[in-house]
Coordinates of C-alpha atoms and ligand atoms in Angstrom, one line a residue:
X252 CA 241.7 -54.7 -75.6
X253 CA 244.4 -53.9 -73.2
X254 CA 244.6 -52.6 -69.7
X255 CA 244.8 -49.3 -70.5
X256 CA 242.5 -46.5 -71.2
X257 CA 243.1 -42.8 -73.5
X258 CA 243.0 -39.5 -71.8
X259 CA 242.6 -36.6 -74.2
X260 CA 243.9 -33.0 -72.5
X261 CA 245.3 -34.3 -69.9
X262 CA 248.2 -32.3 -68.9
X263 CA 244.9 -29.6 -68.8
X264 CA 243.6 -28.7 -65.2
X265 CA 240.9 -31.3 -64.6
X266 CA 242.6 -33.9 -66.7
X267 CA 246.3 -33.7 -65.2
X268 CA 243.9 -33.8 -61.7
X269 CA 242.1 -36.7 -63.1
X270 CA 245.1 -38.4 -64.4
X271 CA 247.1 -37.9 -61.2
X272 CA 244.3 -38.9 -58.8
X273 CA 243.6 -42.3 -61.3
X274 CA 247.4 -44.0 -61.2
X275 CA 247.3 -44.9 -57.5
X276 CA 243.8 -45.9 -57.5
X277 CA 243.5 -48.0 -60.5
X278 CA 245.7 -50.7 -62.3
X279 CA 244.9 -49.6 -65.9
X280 CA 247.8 -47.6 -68.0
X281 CA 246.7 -44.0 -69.2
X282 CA 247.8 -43.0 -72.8
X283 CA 247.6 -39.0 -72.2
X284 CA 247.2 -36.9 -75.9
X285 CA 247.1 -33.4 -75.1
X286 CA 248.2 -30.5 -77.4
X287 CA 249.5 -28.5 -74.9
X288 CA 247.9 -25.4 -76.0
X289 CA 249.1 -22.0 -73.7
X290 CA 246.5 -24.4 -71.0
X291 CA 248.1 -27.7 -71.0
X292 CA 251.4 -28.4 -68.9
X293 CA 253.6 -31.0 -68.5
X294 CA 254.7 -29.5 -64.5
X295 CA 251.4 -30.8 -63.8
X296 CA 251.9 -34.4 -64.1
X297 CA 255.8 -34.0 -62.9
X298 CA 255.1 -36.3 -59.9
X299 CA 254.6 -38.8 -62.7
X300 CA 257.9 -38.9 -64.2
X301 CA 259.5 -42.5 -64.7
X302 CA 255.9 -43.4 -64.0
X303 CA 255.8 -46.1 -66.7
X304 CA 252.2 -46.4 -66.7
X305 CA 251.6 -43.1 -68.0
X306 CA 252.7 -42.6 -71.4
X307 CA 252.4 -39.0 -72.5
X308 CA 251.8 -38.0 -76.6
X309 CA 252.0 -34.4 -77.6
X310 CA 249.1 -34.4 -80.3
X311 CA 245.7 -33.1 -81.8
X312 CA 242.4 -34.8 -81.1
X313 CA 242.0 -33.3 -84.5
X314 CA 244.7 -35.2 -85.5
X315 CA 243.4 -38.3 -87.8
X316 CA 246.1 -40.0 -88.8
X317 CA 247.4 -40.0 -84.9
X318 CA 244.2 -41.0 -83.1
X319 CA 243.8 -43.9 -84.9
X320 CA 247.5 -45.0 -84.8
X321 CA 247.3 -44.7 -81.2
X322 CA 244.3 -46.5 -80.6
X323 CA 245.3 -49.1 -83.2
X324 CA 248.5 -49.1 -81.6
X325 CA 247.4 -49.1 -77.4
X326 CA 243.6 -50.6 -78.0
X327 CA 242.4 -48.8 -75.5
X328 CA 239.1 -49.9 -73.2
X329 CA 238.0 -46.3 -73.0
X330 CA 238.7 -42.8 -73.9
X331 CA 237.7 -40.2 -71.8
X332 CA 237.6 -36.7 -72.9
X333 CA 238.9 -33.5 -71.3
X334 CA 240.6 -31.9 -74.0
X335 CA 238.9 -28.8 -75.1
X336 CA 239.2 -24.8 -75.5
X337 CA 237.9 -24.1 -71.9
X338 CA 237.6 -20.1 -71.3
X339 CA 234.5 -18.3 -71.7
X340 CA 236.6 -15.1 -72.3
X341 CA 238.9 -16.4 -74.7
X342 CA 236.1 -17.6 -76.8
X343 CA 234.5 -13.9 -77.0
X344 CA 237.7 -12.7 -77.7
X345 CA 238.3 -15.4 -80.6
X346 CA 236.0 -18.2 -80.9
X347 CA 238.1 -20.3 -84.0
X348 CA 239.8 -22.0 -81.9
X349 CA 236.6 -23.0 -79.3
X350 CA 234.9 -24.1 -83.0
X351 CA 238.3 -26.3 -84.1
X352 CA 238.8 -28.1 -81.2
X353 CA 235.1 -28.5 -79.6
X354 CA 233.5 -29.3 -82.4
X355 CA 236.0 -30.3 -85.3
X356 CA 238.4 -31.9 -82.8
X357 CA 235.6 -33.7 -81.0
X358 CA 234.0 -35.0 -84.6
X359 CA 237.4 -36.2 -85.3
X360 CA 238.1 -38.0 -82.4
X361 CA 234.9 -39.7 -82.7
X362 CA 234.9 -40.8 -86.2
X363 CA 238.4 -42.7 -85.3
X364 CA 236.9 -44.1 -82.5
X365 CA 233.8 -45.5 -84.5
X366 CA 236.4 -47.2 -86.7
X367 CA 238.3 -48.9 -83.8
X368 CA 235.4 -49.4 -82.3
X369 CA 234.0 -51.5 -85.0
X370 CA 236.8 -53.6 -85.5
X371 CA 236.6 -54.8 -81.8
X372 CA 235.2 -58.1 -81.0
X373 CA 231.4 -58.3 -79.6
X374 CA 232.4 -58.8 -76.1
X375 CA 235.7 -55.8 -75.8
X376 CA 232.7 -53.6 -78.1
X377 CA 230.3 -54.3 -75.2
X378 CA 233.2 -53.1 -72.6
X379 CA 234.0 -49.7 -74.6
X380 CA 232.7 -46.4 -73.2
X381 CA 233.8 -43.3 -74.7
X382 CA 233.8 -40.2 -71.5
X383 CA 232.6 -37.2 -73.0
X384 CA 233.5 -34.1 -70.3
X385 CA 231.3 -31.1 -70.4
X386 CA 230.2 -28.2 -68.6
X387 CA 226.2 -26.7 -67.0
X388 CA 227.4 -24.0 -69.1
X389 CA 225.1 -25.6 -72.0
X390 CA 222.3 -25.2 -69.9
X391 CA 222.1 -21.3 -70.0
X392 CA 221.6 -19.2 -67.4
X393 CA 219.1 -19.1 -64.7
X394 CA 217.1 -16.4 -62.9
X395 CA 217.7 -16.7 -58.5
X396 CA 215.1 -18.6 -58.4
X397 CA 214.6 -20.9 -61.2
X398 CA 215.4 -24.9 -60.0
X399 CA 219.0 -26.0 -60.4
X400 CA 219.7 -28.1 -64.3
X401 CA 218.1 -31.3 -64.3
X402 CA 219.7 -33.7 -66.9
X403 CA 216.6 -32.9 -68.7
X404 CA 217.0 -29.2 -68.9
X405 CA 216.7 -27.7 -72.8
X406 CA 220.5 -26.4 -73.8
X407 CA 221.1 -22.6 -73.9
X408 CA 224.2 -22.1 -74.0
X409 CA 224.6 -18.3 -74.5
X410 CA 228.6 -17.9 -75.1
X411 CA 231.0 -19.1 -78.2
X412 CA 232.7 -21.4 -75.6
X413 CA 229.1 -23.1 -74.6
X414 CA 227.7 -23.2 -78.0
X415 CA 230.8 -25.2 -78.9
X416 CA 230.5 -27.7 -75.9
X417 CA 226.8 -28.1 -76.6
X418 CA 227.9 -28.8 -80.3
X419 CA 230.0 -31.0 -78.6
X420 CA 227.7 -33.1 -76.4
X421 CA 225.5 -33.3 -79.0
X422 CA 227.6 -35.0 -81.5
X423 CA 228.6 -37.6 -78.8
X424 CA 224.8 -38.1 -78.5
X425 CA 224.3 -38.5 -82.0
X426 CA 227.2 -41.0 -82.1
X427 CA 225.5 -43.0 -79.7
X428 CA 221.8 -42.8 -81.1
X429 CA 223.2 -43.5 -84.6
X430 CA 226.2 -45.9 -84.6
X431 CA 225.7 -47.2 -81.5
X432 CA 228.7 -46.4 -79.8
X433 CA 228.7 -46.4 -76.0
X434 CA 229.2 -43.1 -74.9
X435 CA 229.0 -41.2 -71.2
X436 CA 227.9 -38.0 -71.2
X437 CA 229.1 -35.6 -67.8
X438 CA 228.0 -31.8 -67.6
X439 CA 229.9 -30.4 -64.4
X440 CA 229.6 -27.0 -62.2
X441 CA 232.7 -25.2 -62.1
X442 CA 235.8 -26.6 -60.4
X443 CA 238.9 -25.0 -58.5
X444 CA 241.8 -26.4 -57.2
X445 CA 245.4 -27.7 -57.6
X446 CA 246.6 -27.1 -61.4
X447 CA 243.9 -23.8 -62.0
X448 CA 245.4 -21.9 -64.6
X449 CA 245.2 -18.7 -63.0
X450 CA 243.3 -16.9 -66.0
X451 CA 240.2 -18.1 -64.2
X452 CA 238.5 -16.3 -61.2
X453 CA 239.6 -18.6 -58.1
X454 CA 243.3 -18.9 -59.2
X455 CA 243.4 -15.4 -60.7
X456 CA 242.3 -13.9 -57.5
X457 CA 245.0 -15.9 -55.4
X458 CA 247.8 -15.1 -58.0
X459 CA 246.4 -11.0 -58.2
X460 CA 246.3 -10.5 -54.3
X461 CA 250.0 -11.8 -53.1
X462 CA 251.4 -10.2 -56.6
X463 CA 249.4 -6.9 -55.0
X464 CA 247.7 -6.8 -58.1
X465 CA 243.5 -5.9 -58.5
X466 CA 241.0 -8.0 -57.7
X467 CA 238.8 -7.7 -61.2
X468 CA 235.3 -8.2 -60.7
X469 CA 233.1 -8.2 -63.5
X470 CA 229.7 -6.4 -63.3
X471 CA 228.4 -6.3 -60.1
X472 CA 230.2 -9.4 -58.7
X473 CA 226.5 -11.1 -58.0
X474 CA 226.6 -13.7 -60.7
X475 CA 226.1 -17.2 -59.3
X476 CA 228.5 -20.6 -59.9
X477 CA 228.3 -23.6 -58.3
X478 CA 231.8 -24.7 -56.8
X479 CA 233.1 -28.1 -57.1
X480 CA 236.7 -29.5 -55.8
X481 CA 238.4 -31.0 -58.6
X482 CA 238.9 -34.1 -56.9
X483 CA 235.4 -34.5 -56.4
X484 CA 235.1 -34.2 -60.7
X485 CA 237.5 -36.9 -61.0
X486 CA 236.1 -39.2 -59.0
X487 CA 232.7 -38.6 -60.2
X488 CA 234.3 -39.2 -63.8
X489 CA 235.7 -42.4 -62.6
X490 CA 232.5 -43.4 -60.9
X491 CA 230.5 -42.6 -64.0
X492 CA 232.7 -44.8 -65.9
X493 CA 232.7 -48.2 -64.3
X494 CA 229.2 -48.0 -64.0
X495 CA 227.5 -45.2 -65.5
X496 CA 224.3 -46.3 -68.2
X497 CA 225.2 -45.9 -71.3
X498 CA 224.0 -43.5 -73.3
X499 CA 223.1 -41.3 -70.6
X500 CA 224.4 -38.2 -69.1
X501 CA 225.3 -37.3 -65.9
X502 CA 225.0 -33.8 -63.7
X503 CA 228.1 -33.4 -61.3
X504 CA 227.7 -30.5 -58.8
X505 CA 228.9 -30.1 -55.4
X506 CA 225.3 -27.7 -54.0
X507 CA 227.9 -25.0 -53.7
X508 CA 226.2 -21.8 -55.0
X509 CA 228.0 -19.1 -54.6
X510 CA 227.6 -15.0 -56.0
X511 CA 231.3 -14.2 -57.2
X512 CA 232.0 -11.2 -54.8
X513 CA 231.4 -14.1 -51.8
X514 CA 234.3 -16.3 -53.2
X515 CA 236.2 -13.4 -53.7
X516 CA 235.7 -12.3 -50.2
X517 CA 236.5 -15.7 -49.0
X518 CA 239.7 -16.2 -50.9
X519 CA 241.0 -12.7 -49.5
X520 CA 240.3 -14.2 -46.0
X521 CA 242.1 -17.1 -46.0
X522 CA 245.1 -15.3 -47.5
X523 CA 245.0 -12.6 -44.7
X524 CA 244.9 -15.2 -42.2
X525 CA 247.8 -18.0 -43.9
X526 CA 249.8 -15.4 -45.9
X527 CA 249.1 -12.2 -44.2
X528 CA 249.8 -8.6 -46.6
X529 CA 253.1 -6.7 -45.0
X530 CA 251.1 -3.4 -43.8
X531 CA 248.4 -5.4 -41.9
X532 CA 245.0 -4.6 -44.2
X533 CA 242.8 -7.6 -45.9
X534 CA 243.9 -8.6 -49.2
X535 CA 240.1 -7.3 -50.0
X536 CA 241.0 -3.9 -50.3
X537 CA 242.3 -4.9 -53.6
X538 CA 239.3 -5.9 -54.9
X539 CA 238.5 -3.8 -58.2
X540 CA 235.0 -3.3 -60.3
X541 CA 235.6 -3.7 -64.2
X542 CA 233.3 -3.7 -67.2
X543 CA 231.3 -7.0 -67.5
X544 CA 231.7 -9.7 -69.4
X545 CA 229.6 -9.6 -72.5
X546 CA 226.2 -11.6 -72.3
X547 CA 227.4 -12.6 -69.0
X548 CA 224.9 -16.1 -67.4
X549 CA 224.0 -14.3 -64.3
X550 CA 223.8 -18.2 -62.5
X551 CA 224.3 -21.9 -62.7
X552 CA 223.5 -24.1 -60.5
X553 CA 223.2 -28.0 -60.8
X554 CA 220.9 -30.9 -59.5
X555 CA 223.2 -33.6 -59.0
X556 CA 220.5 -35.9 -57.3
X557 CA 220.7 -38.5 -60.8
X558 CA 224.5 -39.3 -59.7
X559 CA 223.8 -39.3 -56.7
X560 CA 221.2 -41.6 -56.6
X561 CA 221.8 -44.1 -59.3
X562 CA 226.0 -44.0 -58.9
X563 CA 226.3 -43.4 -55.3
X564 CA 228.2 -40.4 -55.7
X565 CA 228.5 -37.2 -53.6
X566 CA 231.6 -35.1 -53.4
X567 CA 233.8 -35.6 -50.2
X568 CA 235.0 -31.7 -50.0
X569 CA 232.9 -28.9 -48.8
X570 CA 233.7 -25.6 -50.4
X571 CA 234.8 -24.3 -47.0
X572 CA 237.6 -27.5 -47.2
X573 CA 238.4 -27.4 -50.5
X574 CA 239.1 -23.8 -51.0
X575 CA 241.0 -23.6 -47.7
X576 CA 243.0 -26.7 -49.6
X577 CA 243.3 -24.8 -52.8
X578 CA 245.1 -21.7 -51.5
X579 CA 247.2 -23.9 -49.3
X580 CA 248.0 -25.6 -52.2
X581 CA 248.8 -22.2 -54.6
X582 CA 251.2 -20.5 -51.5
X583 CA 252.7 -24.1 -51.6
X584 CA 253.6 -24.0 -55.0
X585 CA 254.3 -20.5 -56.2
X586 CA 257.2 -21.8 -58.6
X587 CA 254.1 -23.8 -60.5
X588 CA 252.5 -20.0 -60.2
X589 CA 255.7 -17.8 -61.3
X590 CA 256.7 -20.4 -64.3
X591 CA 252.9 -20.4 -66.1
X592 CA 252.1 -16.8 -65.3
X593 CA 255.6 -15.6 -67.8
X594 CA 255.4 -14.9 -71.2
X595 CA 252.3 -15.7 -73.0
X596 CA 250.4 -15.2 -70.1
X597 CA 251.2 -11.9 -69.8
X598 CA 250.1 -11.2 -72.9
X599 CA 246.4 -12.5 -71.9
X600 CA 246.3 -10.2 -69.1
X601 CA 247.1 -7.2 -71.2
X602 CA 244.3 -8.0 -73.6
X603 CA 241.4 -9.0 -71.0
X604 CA 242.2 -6.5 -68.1
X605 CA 243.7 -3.4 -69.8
X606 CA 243.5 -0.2 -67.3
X607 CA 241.7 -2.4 -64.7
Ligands
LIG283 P1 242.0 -26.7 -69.6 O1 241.8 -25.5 -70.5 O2 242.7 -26.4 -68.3 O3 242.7 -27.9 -70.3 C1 242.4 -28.3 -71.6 C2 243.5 -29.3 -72.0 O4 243.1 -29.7 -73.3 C3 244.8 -28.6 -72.1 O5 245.8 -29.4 -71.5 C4 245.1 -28.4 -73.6 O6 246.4 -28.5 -74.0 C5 244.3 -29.6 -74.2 N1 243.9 -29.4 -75.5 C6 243.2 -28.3 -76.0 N2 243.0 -28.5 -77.3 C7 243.4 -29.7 -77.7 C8 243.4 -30.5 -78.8 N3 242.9 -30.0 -80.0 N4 243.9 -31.7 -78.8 C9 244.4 -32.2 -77.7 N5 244.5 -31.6 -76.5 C10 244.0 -30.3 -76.5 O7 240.5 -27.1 -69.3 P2 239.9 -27.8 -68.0 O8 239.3 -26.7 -67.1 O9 240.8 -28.8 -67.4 O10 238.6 -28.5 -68.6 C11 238.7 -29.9 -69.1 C12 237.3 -30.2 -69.7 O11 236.3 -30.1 -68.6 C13 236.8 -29.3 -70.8 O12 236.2 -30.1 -71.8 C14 235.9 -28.4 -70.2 O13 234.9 -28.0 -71.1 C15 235.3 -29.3 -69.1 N6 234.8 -28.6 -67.9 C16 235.5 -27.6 -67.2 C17 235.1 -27.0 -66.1 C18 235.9 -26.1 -65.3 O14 235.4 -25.5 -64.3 N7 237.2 -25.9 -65.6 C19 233.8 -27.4 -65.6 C20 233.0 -28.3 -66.3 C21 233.5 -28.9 -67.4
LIG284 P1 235.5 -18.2 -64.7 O1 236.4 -18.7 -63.7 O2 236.1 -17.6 -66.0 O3 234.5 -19.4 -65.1 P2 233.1 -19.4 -66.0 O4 233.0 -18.1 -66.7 O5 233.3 -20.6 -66.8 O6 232.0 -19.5 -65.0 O7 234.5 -17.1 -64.1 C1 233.8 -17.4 -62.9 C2 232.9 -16.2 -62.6 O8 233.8 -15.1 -62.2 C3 232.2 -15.7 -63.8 O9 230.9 -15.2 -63.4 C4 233.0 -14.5 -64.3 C5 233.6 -14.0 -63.0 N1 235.0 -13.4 -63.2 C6 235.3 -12.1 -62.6 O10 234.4 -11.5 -62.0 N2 236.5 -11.6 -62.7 C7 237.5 -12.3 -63.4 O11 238.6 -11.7 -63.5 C8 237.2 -13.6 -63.9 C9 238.3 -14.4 -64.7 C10 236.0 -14.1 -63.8

């Protein structure tokens, strides 16, 4: 095996975060395969151009023939996987894709990787870990006072997005209890920061309020997630992989509960304090009610004590930091903002928020 190791979706949000914070930090190449679906983008990773240790592929995990000429080709040490369909409200609107990538794509991908890994030799098969990314959104949904998903908690995931990412982890378990292939499993809260595509709440709310547009909250705004920096993900991720067990899976959280109508509120602060609105009011007069989301989880929240205790990891951002970083970062780069949020885009909005 080479020094190198295979990102899947990584020109997505977390992985073009992951892939960007890894390069400095670690001496090992990254072969990136992303599809570049409306989510992936290449302006993410620009700060890597003539970076020769990155090498980019525009492909399919789904894609035989291509995974297993690129891992024949780069013989990688690992593969960690981001790529996936990743928004709950795309997948009520259409779940085909959500079933094709997140479960097809995934079985793909690891039936080429069973096959490279068994023509390794004992010692690089020992070495091999294949990263499995997934979400708490498996878990279900709690009531305000239920405990916070234990790596033990039964899966009930309740949307077409979660069902598919539970499908997901539990063919990557299956690999593992059958075949033997040494997988690492990592369910993770939700993230913001740099790279958000701005179709989900954090970066929509930023983009909405300085475009003067609504605020759309769904319901009654008192649904629960549990914020995590994407930095903190990727180093978790990278954590987890030099010395995670394996077979086992890992909660990553950052004990950042939050009900929706609080981020919101906290978003429209910061803006009226860095980016202040031309007649004088708070950004949070634009906040808007809309219809819910249907079968909405009313709250996650995640026990990240396992990680914590048997990796030594704990995320360096509080959610006060990290979101006063993110919209920093979004009125830093509005031309990231005003070339993703044309064409295609646009369309999205149309469909998901129409007379909102
Ligand atoms: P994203 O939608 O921003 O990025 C997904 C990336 O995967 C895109 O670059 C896309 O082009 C690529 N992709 C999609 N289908 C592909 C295919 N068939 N083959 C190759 N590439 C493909 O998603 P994200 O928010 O960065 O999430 C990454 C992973 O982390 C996902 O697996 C998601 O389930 C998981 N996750 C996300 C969150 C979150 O808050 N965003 C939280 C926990 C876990
Ligand atoms: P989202 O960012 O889509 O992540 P997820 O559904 O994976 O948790 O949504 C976060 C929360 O914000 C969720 O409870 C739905 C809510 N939400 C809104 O109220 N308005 C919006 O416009 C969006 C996109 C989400």
């Amino acid at each position: 095996m080479r020094n190198k190791i295979l990102v899947t979706g990584g020109a997505g949000f977390i992985g073009s975060n992951f892939v960007l914070d890894w390069m400095p930090l670690e001496r090992e190449s990254i072969v990136n395969l992303d599809k570049l679906t409306y989510a992936g983008n290449l302006q993410n990773l620009a700060l890597l151009e003539g970076d020769h240790r990155h090498i980019f592929v525009r492909g399919d995990i789904g894609d035989t023939d291509l995974v297993a000429k690129l891992l024949a080709e780069h013989q990688p040490r690992a593969i960690v996987n981001f790529a996936a369909e990743s928004h709950v409200d795309r997948s009520i609107h259409g779940p085909a894709e959500f079933i094709e990538t997140n479960i097809v794509g995934i079985f793909i991908l690891l039936e080429a990787t069973r096959a490279y890994w068994a023509g390794l030799n004992e010692d690089s098969k020992k070495q091999f870990r294949f990263l499995h990314v997934s979400t708490d959104e498996v878990y279900g949904s709690l009531s305000p006072t239920d405990p916070a998903f234990t790596e033990t908690k039964q899966y009930e995931p309740n949307s077409p997005y979660s069902a598919s990412k539970a499908a997901s982890d539990h063919l990557v378990r299956a690999y593992h209890h059958t075949y033997g292939l040494p997988v690492l499993t990592t369910n993770c809260s939700n993230n913001y920061g740099p790279y958000h595509f701005p179709e989900k709440l954090i970066p929509l709310v930023i983009h909405n309020a300085l475009a003067g547009k609504p605020l759309p909250i769904y319901g009654d705004g008192q649904q629960v997630r549990d914020w995590l920096y994407v930095k903190d993900h990727a180093a978790a991720i990278r954590r987890v992989l030099e010395v995670g067990m394996v077979g086992e899976t890992y909660n990553i959280g950052g004990w950042n509960e939050k009900p929706n109508l609080d981020v919101v509120h906290t978003l429209c602060a910061i803006l009226d304090e860095l980016s202040p609105r031309a007649d004088g009011k708070s950004y949070a007069e634009q906040v808007t009610y809309v219809t819910d989301r249907p079968g909405h989880d009313r709250r996650y929240a995640i026990d990240a004590t396992k990680i914590s205790r048997d990796l030594g990891w704990k995320p360096a951002e509080s959610f006060e930091t990290g979101i006063r970083k993110t919209v920093q970062w979004y009125l830093d780069n509005q031309e990231w903002v005003k070339n993703i949020t044309s064409g295609a885009y646009k369309d999205w909005v149309t469909k998901q928020y129409q007379g909102a």
